[in-house]
Amino acid sequence: MTILYSWLKEFVEFDYTPAELQERLTMLGLEVAGVERIGGAPASLDGVVVGEVLSAEKHPNADRLRICQVDLGQGEPVQIVCGAPNVAAGQKVPVATIGTTLQPWGKGPEAAFEIKEGKIRGERSAGMICAEDELGLGPGHDGILVLDPALVPGTPFASTLDLQEDYVLEVELTPNRVDAASHYGVARDLAALLRKPVRLPDPGIDPASLSRPNPIPVSIQDGSRCKRYSSIHIEGVTVAESPAWLRQRIEAIGLRPINNIVDVTNYVLHELGHPLHAFDAGQLRGGQIVVRTPAGDEPFVTLDQTERTLKAGEDLMICDAERPLCIAGVMGGLNSGVTAETRSIFLESAYFEPGTVRRSARRMGLSTDSSWRFERGADPNMTVTAALRAAGLILQVAGGTASQVSDVRLADFPPKPVALSVSKAHRLIGKAIPREEIIGILRALEIGVEEDAGGDLLHLLVPPYRVDVHRDVDVLEDLLRVYGYNSVEIPALMSQTLVFRQRQDRFRLRELYASQLSAAGFYEILNNSLTRKSLGNESAVHLLNPLSEDLGIMRQSMLHGVLETLRHNQNRQEEDLAVYEFGKTYARTEHGFREHEWMALAVSGLRHPMHWEVKPGASGLGTVAREAERILRWFGLSGELAECEDPEFDYGMQVITGGRQLLRYGKTAGALAKRYDLRQDVYYLLLDWEYLLECYSTADPQYQEIPLYPMVQRDLSLLLDRGVPFAELRRLAQAAAPELIRSARLHDVYQGKNIPEGKKSYLISLELRDSRQTLSDKQVDQAMQQVIAALKRGAGAEIRTS
């Protein structure tokens, strides 16, 4: 939000410099991101002085040039060659002296040029008599500027101009501070800090003097969405360009002037914070205004010339007797706007229910200055004040006569009662602020205070424009903003009680494990927990007010977000990926909503970057299998490895602990990879993080000696029936040589080309070790023969040699 320094001064008296004001507002909770100087004399006018043309003779070598003798107030006149057709003796003119750098109008710094002494067609020239565009003051280039004859030669040219210096402050509001989304709103906070009154602008119109009744009646058919509708009818207006003062202020805060009527509504919006809308009263059919929702879905063309669909019973509309004119609080219709032919206007100043405006704006993809304020909560008690202020300005800049204010009010908007304990305030703030000072600050914030005689409580009445203040702690936040965070001293002595906690800190545990993954070369990612409706099923949690069609439900699977991340990177030539994500999935159950936390991990492409010293290896099932083993080892858990039938996998494995799946991993289904246009295989692991925390034990760790004798590894490629689980193969292998087989790992699974129907290929890796001696080749070969025989006999396995 943009605040103009001079405009703010009209509401509250202060003497802060712009830099000091930036600091004060930031400490008040209204962070100022930057301050920019506008107006005033541009730096390019330094070195430009008033000169008097003593003579202007024709150049001997050019018909369109004049040789001028110019008095610059320095004694001897200087000679300047000038090509302007209107230069003449006796004129007072702006002269850029030697060394001056000019920046032409409408051009960037790269177009700036320095005035140097030189010769033009053989005649010496020591300066430049300037036109408007050459000075950067406007587009004019018909001739040189001719100044007031009373000016004295040598006077700095900038001092002759009425150029008012001002400053623009960019205030970054937090979402809860819609009450400060205007000059008046910011001034209220500043006035509270200074303990000075805040001034509302003079509306320029006396309500008591308005005798003509408003000829356009208002009917509110949906009182739950519109609780107040104030309006004024103004006839005899002349729609034209706004006067200079109004245009300059509108432009200074970053808006584009349109016409005097629309500019006034924008001006009042940024002045008082209340949105307004001006209708062409001559275009109202039936001479009335009806506030209602559509009876059925119907098209509607907004001011941006885009056709949108109105939803029956949902979108609150401002209508005449026959048709919709405006989406309430969002944007007007194409057929209701003010044009050059408009002669009378109907000025709307209403209060709309925030949720209604928010839903309509989000569904239609519209975000306007009005909707931003209405959907966060406008001030319901500001409607008449804003209408009168706008009407007074319209009469000033567009003429006409105004009717009485029509105010249809379906509800009262009383202040909110809040009880504040002074002792609680002292405890939470960390300092005993005097009771009288607390009361003074609250009243400066326009919060009513009724003291409990001799008691601890203060009974407060919070104005309705403070939509974010409902509890005593909200009031304390406001109190501390104005009192000053820096005014609460840090005590010289601080004490702390250390409490032993047996329970493992789940967040600390997650951080520790995440650091292990990051150290192993994985990158942490964070995906949106909202996703497309097409990815949901009957148990999906749908949003009542989705941000967009693509973000309509809460995610039910971690995999789709991971695949989108891989695709995003792949499309940017980053194909060797290893990522992980902690997140939650959501579902609707018969007992209500359920959320569950997971850790997802995926690899694709080469496991290590290309390097001349290292042979590249592709990520595979073994990569995620090793991560599964590391998870069990790191958390001190054990489990049973079994095959996993899951639509997310072409083939996969799972670890069962305590009769429940702890994690699963495998090769992502080819159909899914194809849907996301992934060119490489993706291997995926999903860990049930919540169940892992349940299983995690804080018992003392178990230790074992480092083996004294080396391990031998042998790989077997097996052809099996699809129904044979890996767990059975591992059991048979270990039973065949129990003294030597230490582990059996699954490295790869393949089904497809060159594999018979109903079969699958397993690549398993066996580790053999004798705790008493180094194994000989004969012992290893004998053990492997026993294993092969057991696998053939017990699982019908065939040994593949290619």
Coordinates of C-alpha atoms in Angstrom, one line a residue, residues 10 68 111 148 188 209 237 270 487 525 626 682 688 702:
E10 CA -3.5 16.4 6.6
C68 CA 22.7 34.9 -29.2
A111 CA 19.9 9.5 -22.8
D148 CA 8.7 35.9 -16.6
R188 CA -4.9 6.7 13.4
S209 CA -28.3 21.4 3.5
V237 CA -22.3 16.4 -13.4
H270 CA -7.1 5.5 -0.5
S487 CA 10.6 0.2 25.8
I525 CA 11.5 -30.2 -1.2
R626 CA 19.3 -49.2 1.1
V682 CA 11.6 -43.1 -10.8
D688 CA 4.7 -43.7 7.7
Q702 CA 22.7 -52.1 21.3

